[in-house]
Amino acid sequence: MTAREGRPRLSKPEATAAVKAALDLRLAAPACLAWAAAWVALGLPAGVAAGLGIALGATCVASFLGARRIRRGRWRALAVLALSTGVAAMAVFGVAVRTGLADASPVAEAADRSATVDVILDVRVAARAIGGQGTEGGSRLLVEGVARLVDSSNPPSTTGRATWALAFLSTDKLPENLTPHVSPAHMLPAGTTLDITARAQVAEPGDRARALLTVQQIHRVLPPSGWRAKTASLKARLAERASLLPPDEAGLIPGLSVGDTSQVPPSLAEAMKRSSLTHLTAVSGTHLGILVGAVLALGALARWPRWVKVAAGAAAIIGLTLVVGPTPSVQRSAVMGAITLLALARGSVRSALGALGCAACLLLVIDPQLARSYGFALSCAATAGIVVLGPRLAKGLIDKGIPRRIAQASAIPIAAQAACAPILVLFVPQISLAGLPANILAAPAVPFVTLPGLIAAALGPVSPQAAGVALAAARPGAAWIARVARSASTLPAATISWPSNPGGALLLAALLLLLALGVVRLARSRVAGRRAAVAVLTVLGVGVVAATPLGSAALSSVHKAAVPSDWVAAVCDVGQGTGVAIRAGPATAILVDAGPDNGAMARCLSALGVRRIDTAILTHLHADHSGGLPEASRGRTPGLLLTPISCGLPAEERRIARLHAKTAALHGTQGRWTGSVAGVDIEVWPSRLDVACAHQPSESAVNDASLAVHAQFGPDGLGLWILGDLEQGGQRSLSARLKSEPTLAHQGGAVVVAHHGSSRQDPGFASVLGPTLAVMSSGQGNSYGHPARSAIVQYRDLGAHILRTDECGTVVLTRSGAARCLRL
């Protein structure tokens, strides 16, 4: 019997499946090699990247010629190698060309010199708020687009090649006619043209942007035109109608339907991040699948011809892509959808993994910058996990007696999260334990928000009444998702810290692989059915508990052991902001600032076991110190609220005044306020600048009007200074007052360094305080450069131990003066 005769013959379906599997594997190799090669090339100079592309191209040619000559053996392997190196060479050459052109552009040359230039910026990604305030009090925005330098000719014109740039600007610099819009994304949508004067700086190597532009003046703002104007109008009208709904629903409906997250409340955004639900508002394959699936289902119901269904599906893909914008996840899902529709038009078997590999290859050749896009990596990983692991996991659960719908609903988020987790820890140093049950509970509601939201957006220009009905239909689903996110995120064990580096990612991947092998082993055992049922029901049970307030309260004792029993103060990790809890009883605290409106302060208080706020003190009314007070006060209403309200911003004054009727406004003419609660002596020192910021205060004036707070824990115990955002003038003023009253100098102890450790520190003031511990409250990766190296060196030279919330999390102090870093 010959070798050919000894091979078992495959039936036609089996042969088709085998070919499909082989195709999938052959497309996976080119995608992976192209991805790795482009990632490396993005960090290289243009000439070196071109050399790498030549080497890959030579390998491609050699492999192809070798595959043609070899008739037996491993010619298929050489063919795959030729295809892989060919795709990688094209991606790397694309990097070399883009890098060379960007380096040669006038804007890039200006960035190398840190020069101030006039620039025309074509906005490609809608503006988004990035927190903080501009030089004159406006909110800070980030705009991404293509920049061209303006020459000095008369009339002026653009010169040289364009380059990708990121522009930072403040809303106070925008024309007045732009301010009434719903959000920054609608003030400056994609397609807007900005004529600006900006200071150019060099971006990080490997970034898409070649230059960072700090906008100093805006000369003209030209709105979008053509199809971009129409899509911007659709999104703005949807957001405007949704803004009449409760805040959570107003943010989620545009987010789940057209990817507009501009109205999602910061606290809900943080809750979705902690419960791994952020992907729901990042329009991707799920949303595109819902839309195209609904179109194809409608076509099947109406018995459309195949070509009509394919055309309708293609129109849906194009329409959603234009409205949402070409984000990495949308690009990936759109190309995959187009490939799948092409297969449907030809009547061939669809291969999701093959479509993913083909889409990745095409996109990496067209835009090699995607190789360093976390969004693109997460989108591909989630799709691969769902395609490879999802069906197998669902089948295993169904075979063991789990109802089909429960099995499928559980399998998809499990597979997607398992594939994405090793990537997520690279930029978020934590693992969400609440993510799995939260996704299982939230996923069924997504179609009931996405489809009505899209219908509302489409019908808005035609029939506002019908659009209102569609929005009403989307409300229950949006409210449910928000409830799940908020409840799951409040669990003290919702997240655990994890190393945010390649080693941590590899470790997590290895653990997930071992877990998968264990699940497979369990599925093959005789008792696997009962165990699998118990496992799924347990996951769902935890999710249900997370979605109820009683369940969250019942689990509030989890991880309490991590908080020292003798803690006296905690500088909470609230991101870019400040929030301090001072213990004033077994479950009572004095609150000094509350961080931004991201829910972090409320979670910190819950983890510390604080159920009541005796007194709340706001050092000043900037949002990164006062924004989190309403949520932190929910259920813990303070008995007294102290604030320099006469020096605040008008909008903040009104918000604070509505929060609590018993509010005391302190300013320089009133001396200092003192109080004592449960053995803790509190002194509040108003600033000298109460008159300077009476009407329209500048940012610096409001900062220097900050209250300074001193807490003393017993006569011989720890002392703690909390300095708000005092700048050098305020620090010198307070220093003089402390020197004039030697008994009140309060030297030693701990200090929460002023203004998040900015460079604006007065050396004499730091010497007067003489702390042994300096805590700098700043957000990880913040755009202000806080804390400044000069501030760190200044306090370190005084002998103080330095702790930073962006590096170690919440800093908890004990009565003995010991400090401990916790991830609460």
Coordinates of N, CA and C in Angstrom, one line a residue, residues 1-12 14-15 18:
M1 N 0.9 -1.2 0.0 CA 0.0 0.0 0.0 C 0.9 1.2 0.0
T2 N 0.6 2.2 -0.9 CA 1.4 3.4 -1.0 C 1.0 4.3 0.1
A3 N 1.9 5.3 0.3 CA 1.5 6.3 1.3 C 0.3 7.0 1.0
R4 N 0.1 7.3 -0.3 CA -1.2 8.0 -0.7 C -2.4 7.2 -0.5
E5 N -2.3 5.8 -0.8 CA -3.4 5.0 -0.6 C -3.7 4.7 0.9
G6 N -2.7 4.9 1.8 CA -2.9 4.7 3.2 C -3.5 5.9 3.9
R7 N -3.6 7.0 3.3 CA -4.2 8.1 3.9 C -5.7 8.0 4.0
P8 N -6.4 8.3 5.1 CA -7.8 8.3 5.1 C -8.4 9.4 4.3
R9 N -9.4 9.1 3.5 CA -10.0 10.1 2.7 C -11.0 10.9 3.5
L10 N -11.0 12.2 3.3 CA -11.9 13.1 4.0 C -13.1 13.4 3.2
S11 N -14.2 13.5 3.9 CA -15.5 13.9 3.2 C -15.3 15.4 2.8
K12 N -16.2 15.9 2.0 CA -16.2 17.3 1.5 C -16.3 18.3 2.7
E14 N -15.5 17.8 5.8 CA -14.3 17.7 6.6 C -13.1 18.4 5.9
A15 N -13.0 18.2 4.6 CA -11.9 18.8 3.8 C -12.0 20.3 3.8
A18 N -10.8 21.5 7.2 CA -9.4 21.4 7.3 C -8.7 22.5 6.5

